[in-house]
């Protein structure tokens, strides 16, 4: 998506990391830039909502400004006084109750994928993988440590294609957790650059009514439209 602004002095890298100041690091006091970035975020949020057939955007400048979420924005500068936004990826930490494949429950602070959109003209060209990889390197986590909010079939296929993740552990909510998330739940290396651990705030497992076994769907079931996860996927997202 093209915009008639020149922000080369701000977007010096392919991917910008934007927080609730609506600006990149070092430009927090630039009010003119904030107005520009708010407009861009609003437009990309609308495009993402249209692609997913959502009634309302889940990403906007106001929503980002009133949250602790991070927006990764991929840009290209191919014309003077113009730049293109290739895609956006919105992430945020959330405290979730998680069920592992054995059905026991624990509490964890998890880094969640909340919105992911690549412009239609840039899809299936590797941009989506590069954007995800940039985020993972920045936060120092692996793809298996992410929770995904309301994933689509195409997004799940994307995760299988690029990260060989297919076994889902149903959580009884909108989030998807992969079985591999629990492989190294107590590994001290699984933390982000700010000190969060991928599975921090772990508590004793809970059993009884909350410990009922949770079926985990495979990618084969999802692709064929079978299993609980496949039934829960109702949105459409175009993934590169």
Tab-separated table of N, CA and C in Angstrom, residues 39-167:
chain	number	residue	atom	x	y	z
A	39	UNK	N	-2.283	7.575	10.773
A	39	UNK	CA	-3.055	7.406	9.552
A	39	UNK	C	-2.659	6.121	8.827
A	40	UNK	N	-1.354	5.852	8.775
A	40	UNK	CA	-0.875	4.648	8.097
A	40	UNK	C	-1.355	3.391	8.820
A	41	UNK	N	-1.246	3.385	10.143
A	41	UNK	CA	-1.684	2.229	10.928
A	41	UNK	C	-3.182	2.006	10.758
A	42	UNK	N	-3.953	3.097	10.752
A	42	UNK	CA	-5.401	2.978	10.549
A	42	UNK	C	-5.712	2.326	9.203
A	43	UNK	N	-5.032	2.773	8.150
A	43	UNK	CA	-5.303	2.245	6.812
A	43	UNK	C	-4.891	0.779	6.696
A	44	UNK	N	-3.762	0.426	7.285
A	44	UNK	CA	-3.324	-0.970	7.231
A	44	UNK	C	-4.235	-1.854	8.069
A	45	UNK	N	-4.723	-1.322	9.189
A	45	UNK	CA	-5.664	-2.077	10.009
A	45	UNK	C	-6.963	-2.344	9.271
A	46	UNK	N	-7.434	-1.340	8.519
A	46	UNK	CA	-8.651	-1.519	7.723
A	46	UNK	C	-8.437	-2.573	6.637
A	47	UNK	N	-7.275	-2.510	5.985
A	47	UNK	CA	-6.977	-3.483	4.928
A	47	UNK	C	-6.911	-4.897	5.495
A	48	UNK	N	-6.330	-5.033	6.681
A	48	UNK	CA	-6.252	-6.338	7.328
A	48	UNK	C	-7.647	-6.860	7.657
A	49	UNK	N	-8.506	-5.978	8.158
A	49	UNK	CA	-9.871	-6.384	8.508
A	49	UNK	C	-10.651	-6.822	7.271
A	50	UNK	N	-10.477	-6.103	6.168
A	50	UNK	CA	-11.159	-6.474	4.924
A	50	UNK	C	-10.683	-7.845	4.451
A	51	UNK	N	-9.371	-8.075	4.517
A	51	UNK	CA	-8.818	-9.360	4.083
A	51	UNK	C	-9.346	-10.509	4.932
A	52	UNK	N	-9.604	-10.237	6.215
A	52	UNK	CA	-10.089	-11.277	7.118
A	52	UNK	C	-11.617	-11.311	7.217
A	53	UNK	N	-12.271	-10.390	6.497
A	53	UNK	CA	-13.727	-10.276	6.531
A	53	UNK	C	-14.239	-10.033	7.949
A	54	UNK	N	-13.542	-9.150	8.656
A	54	UNK	CA	-13.957	-8.762	10.001
A	54	UNK	C	-14.894	-7.564	9.922
A	55	UNK	N	-15.794	-7.448	10.884
A	55	UNK	CA	-16.724	-6.327	10.902
A	55	UNK	C	-16.016	-5.020	11.234
A	56	UNK	N	-14.993	-5.104	12.090
A	56	UNK	CA	-14.246	-3.915	12.493
A	56	UNK	C	-12.761	-4.247	12.542
A	57	UNK	N	-11.896	-3.264	12.284
A	57	UNK	CA	-10.452	-3.506	12.386
A	57	UNK	C	-10.053	-3.845	13.815
A	58	UNK	N	-9.101	-4.726	13.949
A	58	UNK	CA	-8.566	-5.034	15.273
A	58	UNK	C	-7.254	-4.291	15.518
A	59	UNK	N	-6.796	-3.579	14.496
A	59	UNK	CA	-5.588	-2.761	14.621
A	59	UNK	C	-5.895	-1.345	14.156
A	60	UNK	N	-5.561	-0.363	14.983
A	60	UNK	CA	-5.705	1.049	14.631
A	60	UNK	C	-4.707	1.845	15.449
A	61	UNK	N	-4.512	3.097	15.064
A	61	UNK	CA	-3.604	3.948	15.816
A	61	UNK	C	-4.057	4.136	17.251
A	62	UNK	N	-5.350	4.368	17.439
A	62	UNK	CA	-5.875	4.572	18.791
A	62	UNK	C	-5.741	3.312	19.640
A	63	UNK	N	-6.041	2.157	19.051
A	63	UNK	CA	-5.926	0.901	19.803
A	63	UNK	C	-4.480	0.659	20.226
A	64	UNK	N	-3.543	0.922	19.324
A	64	UNK	CA	-2.135	0.713	19.654
A	64	UNK	C	-1.682	1.692	20.726
A	65	UNK	N	-2.127	2.952	20.625
A	65	UNK	CA	-1.724	3.982	21.585
A	65	UNK	C	-2.217	3.681	22.991
A	66	UNK	N	-3.305	2.932	23.094
A	66	UNK	CA	-3.883	2.613	24.403
A	66	UNK	C	-3.620	1.168	24.803
A	67	UNK	N	-2.474	0.651	24.405
A	67	UNK	CA	-2.119	-0.730	24.731
A	67	UNK	C	-0.619	-0.824	24.964
A	68	UNK	N	-0.173	-2.012	25.340
A	68	UNK	CA	1.264	-2.268	25.435
A	68	UNK	C	1.713	-3.177	24.298
A	69	UNK	N	0.952	-3.194	23.210
A	69	UNK	CA	1.278	-4.025	22.058
A	69	UNK	C	2.408	-3.404	21.244
A	70	UNK	N	3.011	-4.229	20.410
A	70	UNK	CA	4.066	-3.794	19.499
A	70	UNK	C	3.621	-4.085	18.071
A	71	UNK	N	3.814	-3.120	17.190
A	71	UNK	CA	3.484	-3.305	15.781
A	71	UNK	C	4.777	-3.317	14.970
A	72	UNK	N	5.001	-4.408	14.261
A	72	UNK	CA	6.126	-4.499	13.334
A	72	UNK	C	5.594	-4.156	11.944
A	73	UNK	N	6.166	-3.120	11.331
A	73	UNK	CA	5.696	-2.650	10.032
A	73	UNK	C	6.813	-2.786	9.001
A	74	UNK	N	6.552	-3.545	7.945
A	74	UNK	CA	7.530	-3.737	6.879
A	74	UNK	C	7.282	-2.715	5.776
A	75	UNK	N	8.334	-2.005	5.351
A	75	UNK	CA	8.186	-0.941	4.360
A	75	UNK	C	9.161	-1.116	3.202
A	76	UNK	N	8.842	-0.439	2.105
A	76	UNK	CA	9.730	-0.352	0.943
A	76	UNK	C	9.733	1.087	0.443
A	77	UNK	N	10.884	1.554	-0.011
A	77	UNK	CA	11.010	2.904	-0.567
A	77	UNK	C	11.490	2.769	-2.009
A	78	UNK	N	10.544	2.760	-2.934
A	78	UNK	CA	10.902	2.533	-4.331
A	78	UNK	C	10.637	3.736	-5.230
A	79	UNK	N	10.078	4.833	-4.656
A	79	UNK	CA	9.821	6.044	-5.428
A	79	UNK	C	10.162	7.265	-4.573
A	80	UNK	N	10.659	8.341	-5.184
A	80	UNK	CA	10.918	9.570	-4.422
A	80	UNK	C	9.628	10.101	-3.800
A	81	UNK	N	9.713	10.514	-2.545
A	81	UNK	CA	8.581	11.086	-1.813
A	81	UNK	C	7.431	10.097	-1.626
A	82	UNK	N	7.667	8.831	-1.890
A	82	UNK	CA	6.663	7.799	-1.673
A	82	UNK	C	7.303	6.650	-0.890
A	83	UNK	N	6.489	5.939	-0.183
A	83	UNK	CA	6.957	4.673	0.368
A	83	UNK	C	5.771	3.728	0.457
A	84	UNK	N	6.065	2.452	0.450
A	84	UNK	CA	5.024	1.430	0.488
A	84	UNK	C	5.105	0.660	1.792
A	85	UNK	N	3.949	0.358	2.358
A	85	UNK	CA	3.881	-0.527	3.512
A	85	UNK	C	3.538	-1.913	2.990
A	86	UNK	N	4.443	-2.841	3.195
A	86	UNK	CA	4.270	-4.207	2.708
A	86	UNK	C	3.320	-4.985	3.608
A	87	UNK	N	3.470	-4.818	4.918
A	87	UNK	CA	2.621	-5.573	5.835
A	87	UNK	C	2.818	-5.147	7.269
A	88	UNK	N	1.951	-5.677	8.137
A	88	UNK	CA	2.025	-5.392	9.569
A	88	UNK	C	1.887	-6.688	10.359
A	89	UNK	N	2.471	-6.667	11.536
A	89	UNK	CA	2.390	-7.795	12.470
A	89	UNK	C	2.243	-7.214	13.865
A	90	UNK	N	1.103	-7.459	14.504
A	90	UNK	CA	0.872	-6.925	15.849
A	90	UNK	C	1.046	-8.029	16.879
A	91	UNK	N	1.854	-7.741	17.910
A	91	UNK	CA	2.180	-8.714	18.942
A	91	UNK	C	1.922	-8.118	20.322
A	92	UNK	N	1.710	-8.986	21.304
A	92	UNK	CA	1.525	-8.506	22.666
A	92	UNK	C	1.602	-9.638	23.674
A	93	UNK	N	2.082	-9.316	24.879
A	93	UNK	CA	2.136	-10.294	25.967
A	93	UNK	C	0.770	-10.406	26.629
A	94	UNK	N	0.339	-11.640	26.893
A	94	UNK	CA	-0.917	-11.876	27.593
A	94	UNK	C	-0.738	-13.021	28.586
A	95	UNK	N	-1.370	-12.867	29.741
A	95	UNK	CA	-1.354	-13.938	30.729
A	95	UNK	C	-2.519	-14.877	30.428
A	96	UNK	N	-2.196	-16.127	30.128
A	96	UNK	CA	-3.210	-17.096	29.719
A	96	UNK	C	-3.172	-18.333	30.606
A	97	UNK	N	-4.326	-18.959	30.761
A	97	UNK	CA	-4.387	-20.291	31.339
A	97	UNK	C	-4.223	-21.282	30.194
A	98	UNK	N	-3.235	-22.155	30.320
A	98	UNK	CA	-2.897	-23.066	29.236
A	98	UNK	C	-3.090	-24.519	29.649
A	99	UNK	N	-3.610	-25.312	28.710
A	99	UNK	CA	-3.702	-26.752	28.890
A	99	UNK	C	-2.628	-27.414	28.043
A	100	UNK	N	-1.863	-28.334	28.656
A	100	UNK	CA	-0.915	-29.090	27.849
A	100	UNK	C	-1.613	-30.320	27.282
A	101	UNK	N	-0.881	-31.150	26.532
A	101	UNK	CA	-1.517	-32.277	25.856
A	101	UNK	C	-2.026	-33.335	26.827
A	102	UNK	N	-1.530	-33.303	28.077
A	102	UNK	CA	-2.017	-34.249	29.079
A	102	UNK	C	-3.280	-33.747	29.764
A	103	UNK	N	-3.634	-32.480	29.518
A	103	UNK	CA	-4.848	-31.929	30.093
A	103	UNK	C	-4.648	-31.146	31.368
A	104	UNK	N	-3.413	-31.043	31.884
A	104	UNK	CA	-3.185	-30.256	33.090
A	104	UNK	C	-3.101	-28.780	32.730
A	105	UNK	N	-3.488	-27.936	33.676
A	105	UNK	CA	-3.581	-26.507	33.411
A	105	UNK	C	-2.518	-25.741	34.180
A	106	UNK	N	-1.973	-24.697	33.560
A	106	UNK	CA	-1.009	-23.821	34.209
A	106	UNK	C	-1.238	-22.405	33.703
A	107	UNK	N	-0.646	-21.446	34.376
A	107	UNK	CA	-0.769	-20.046	33.992
A	107	UNK	C	0.554	-19.581	33.412
A	108	UNK	N	0.502	-18.845	32.313
A	108	UNK	CA	1.739	-18.425	31.659
A	108	UNK	C	1.569	-17.055	31.018
A	109	UNK	N	2.665	-16.312	30.967
A	109	UNK	CA	2.717	-15.075	30.208
A	109	UNK	C	3.258	-15.431	28.829
A	110	UNK	N	2.429	-15.272	27.810
A	110	UNK	CA	2.754	-15.768	26.472
A	110	UNK	C	2.765	-14.615	25.476
A	111	UNK	N	3.699	-14.659	24.538
A	111	UNK	CA	3.755	-13.653	23.484
A	111	UNK	C	2.771	-14.063	22.391
A	112	UNK	N	1.807	-13.188	22.101
A	112	UNK	CA	0.679	-13.554	21.246
A	112	UNK	C	0.700	-12.813	19.915
A	113	UNK	N	0.435	-13.552	18.854
A	113	UNK	CA	0.262	-12.975	17.527
A	113	UNK	C	-1.194	-12.527	17.419
A	114	UNK	N	-1.409	-11.213	17.288
A	114	UNK	CA	-2.749	-10.642	17.357
A	114	UNK	C	-3.293	-10.200	16.004
A	115	UNK	N	-2.421	-9.834	15.089
A	115	UNK	CA	-2.855	-9.431	13.744
A	115	UNK	C	-1.667	-9.586	12.805
A	116	UNK	N	-1.931	-10.073	11.597
A	116	UNK	CA	-0.864	-10.330	10.629
A	116	UNK	C	-1.443	-10.122	9.239
A	117	UNK	N	-0.861	-9.182	8.507
A	117	UNK	CA	-1.389	-8.870	7.176
A	117	UNK	C	-0.257	-8.463	6.247
A	118	UNK	N	-0.242	-9.065	5.069
A	118	UNK	CA	0.669	-8.685	3.993
A	118	UNK	C	-0.181	-8.193	2.829
A	119	UNK	N	0.181	-7.032	2.274
A	119	UNK	CA	-0.610	-6.464	1.181
A	119	UNK	C	-0.709	-7.455	0.023
A	120	UNK	N	-1.866	-7.458	-0.622
A	120	UNK	CA	-2.135	-8.437	-1.676
A	120	UNK	C	-1.075	-8.431	-2.780
A	121	UNK	N	-0.520	-7.272	-3.099
A	121	UNK	CA	0.475	-7.183	-4.171
A	121	UNK	C	1.821	-7.785	-3.780
A	122	UNK	N	2.006	-8.081	-2.489
A	122	UNK	CA	3.289	-8.584	-2.001
A	122	UNK	C	3.200	-10.006	-1.465
A	123	UNK	N	2.056	-10.626	-1.604
A	123	UNK	CA	1.886	-11.958	-1.040
A	123	UNK	C	2.589	-13.023	-1.866
A	124	UNK	N	2.928	-14.113	-1.181
A	124	UNK	CA	3.598	-15.274	-1.778
A	124	UNK	C	4.950	-14.921	-2.396
A	125	UNK	N	5.627	-13.966	-1.761
A	125	UNK	CA	6.955	-13.563	-2.230
A	125	UNK	C	7.984	-13.596	-1.102
A	126	UNK	N	7.616	-14.192	0.028
A	126	UNK	CA	8.558	-14.337	1.130
A	126	UNK	C	8.538	-13.218	2.145
A	127	UNK	N	7.721	-12.187	1.933
A	127	UNK	CA	7.692	-11.062	2.870
A	127	UNK	C	7.154	-11.482	4.240
A	128	UNK	N	6.124	-12.315	4.238
A	128	UNK	CA	5.532	-12.735	5.505
A	128	UNK	C	6.522	-13.472	6.383
A	129	UNK	N	7.284	-14.374	5.796
A	129	UNK	CA	8.297	-15.116	6.559
A	129	UNK	C	9.347	-14.159	7.113
A	130	UNK	N	9.782	-13.188	6.306
A	130	UNK	CA	10.791	-12.236	6.764
A	130	UNK	C	10.268	-11.386	7.919
A	131	UNK	N	9.000	-11.017	7.850
A	131	UNK	CA	8.419	-10.199	8.913
A	131	UNK	C	8.327	-10.986	10.217
A	132	UNK	N	7.877	-12.231	10.138
A	132	UNK	CA	7.810	-13.084	11.327
A	132	UNK	C	9.207	-13.312	11.902
A	133	UNK	N	10.176	-13.579	11.037
A	133	UNK	CA	11.540	-13.834	11.492
A	133	UNK	C	12.132	-12.615	12.186
A	134	UNK	N	11.842	-11.430	11.677
A	134	UNK	CA	12.335	-10.204	12.302
A	134	UNK	C	11.804	-10.079	13.726
A	135	UNK	N	10.523	-10.363	13.903
A	135	UNK	CA	9.917	-10.297	15.232
A	135	UNK	C	10.539	-11.331	16.162
A	136	UNK	N	10.711	-12.564	15.693
A	136	UNK	CA	11.262	-13.623	16.534
A	136	UNK	C	12.691	-13.297	16.967
A	137	UNK	N	13.481	-12.747	16.064
A	137	UNK	CA	14.847	-12.367	16.411
A	137	UNK	C	14.854	-11.218	17.411
A	138	UNK	N	13.927	-10.286	17.238
A	138	UNK	CA	13.861	-9.133	18.131
A	138	UNK	C	13.500	-9.543	19.551
A	139	UNK	N	12.573	-10.482	19.685
A	139	UNK	CA	12.083	-10.872	21.007
A	139	UNK	C	12.837	-12.068	21.569
A	140	UNK	N	13.685	-12.695	20.742
A	140	UNK	CA	14.507	-13.835	21.155
A	140	UNK	C	13.655	-15.035	21.574
A	141	UNK	N	12.680	-15.360	20.734
A	141	UNK	CA	11.841	-16.531	20.953
A	141	UNK	C	11.789	-17.364	19.683
A	142	UNK	N	11.251	-18.569	19.810
A	142	UNK	CA	11.009	-19.420	18.658
A	142	UNK	C	9.524	-19.399	18.322
A	143	UNK	N	9.199	-19.759	17.086
A	143	UNK	CA	7.804	-19.728	16.645
A	143	UNK	C	6.914	-20.609	17.513
A	144	UNK	N	7.446	-21.704	18.026
A	144	UNK	CA	6.644	-22.626	18.832
A	144	UNK	C	6.204	-22.015	20.156
A	145	UNK	N	6.821	-20.913	20.564
A	145	UNK	CA	6.472	-20.283	21.833
A	145	UNK	C	5.365	-19.243	21.694
A	146	UNK	N	4.835	-19.059	20.490
A	146	UNK	CA	3.796	-18.060	20.275
A	146	UNK	C	2.412	-18.654	20.498
A	147	UNK	N	1.496	-17.810	20.952
A	147	UNK	CA	0.068	-18.129	20.910
A	147	UNK	C	-0.519	-17.286	19.783
A	148	UNK	N	-1.466	-17.854	19.046
A	148	UNK	CA	-2.050	-17.149	17.905
A	148	UNK	C	-3.528	-16.917	18.175
A	149	UNK	N	-3.937	-15.670	18.062
A	149	UNK	CA	-5.326	-15.297	18.327
A	149	UNK	C	-6.186	-15.530	17.080
A	150	UNK	N	-7.185	-16.375	17.201
A	150	UNK	CA	-8.138	-16.679	16.126
A	150	UNK	C	-7.438	-16.958	14.797
A	151	UNK	N	-6.595	-17.978	14.733
A	151	UNK	CA	-5.868	-18.254	13.488
A	151	UNK	C	-6.788	-18.767	12.391
A	152	UNK	N	-6.410	-18.484	11.163
A	152	UNK	CA	-7.139	-19.004	10.017
A	152	UNK	C	-6.448	-20.267	9.518
A	153	UNK	N	-7.136	-20.971	8.640
A	153	UNK	CA	-6.550	-22.181	8.066
A	153	UNK	C	-5.265	-21.853	7.316
A	154	UNK	N	-5.255	-20.737	6.583
A	154	UNK	CA	-4.065	-20.374	5.819
A	154	UNK	C	-2.905	-19.991	6.725
A	155	UNK	N	-3.208	-19.352	7.843
A	155	UNK	CA	-2.138	-19.008	8.776
A	155	UNK	C	-1.560	-20.266	9.406
A	156	UNK	N	-2.409	-21.224	9.750
A	156	UNK	CA	-1.920	-22.484	10.298
A	156	UNK	C	-1.078	-23.236	9.272
A	157	UNK	N	-1.481	-23.187	8.019
A	157	UNK	CA	-0.687	-23.808	6.960
A	157	UNK	C	0.657	-23.098	6.798
A	158	UNK	N	0.643	-21.775	6.964
A	158	UNK	CA	1.872	-20.979	6.913
A	158	UNK	C	2.839	-21.422	8.011
A	159	UNK	N	2.318	-21.624	9.222
A	159	UNK	CA	3.165	-22.045	10.341
A	159	UNK	C	3.717	-23.446	10.115
A	160	UNK	N	2.939	-24.308	9.484
A	160	UNK	CA	3.426	-25.653	9.179
A	160	UNK	C	4.504	-25.599	8.099
A	161	UNK	N	4.259	-24.819	7.051
A	161	UNK	CA	5.194	-24.742	5.932
A	161	UNK	C	6.554	-24.213	6.370
A	162	UNK	N	6.557	-23.164	7.180
A	162	UNK	CA	7.812	-22.496	7.515
A	162	UNK	C	8.432	-22.954	8.833
A	163	UNK	N	7.623	-23.502	9.748
A	163	UNK	CA	8.140	-23.853	11.072
A	163	UNK	C	7.807	-25.281	11.492
A	164	UNK	N	7.184	-26.054	10.606
A	164	UNK	CA	6.845	-27.449	10.867
A	164	UNK	C	6.046	-27.619	12.162
A	165	UNK	N	5.153	-26.684	12.420
A	165	UNK	CA	4.280	-26.746	13.585
A	165	UNK	C	2.888	-27.163	13.123
A	166	UNK	N	2.375	-28.252	13.679
A	166	UNK	CA	1.079	-28.741	13.212
A	166	UNK	C	0.177	-29.253	14.324
A	167	UNK	N	0.750	-29.706	15.439
A	167	UNK	CA	-0.067	-30.308	16.491
A	167	UNK	C	-0.573	-29.231	17.445
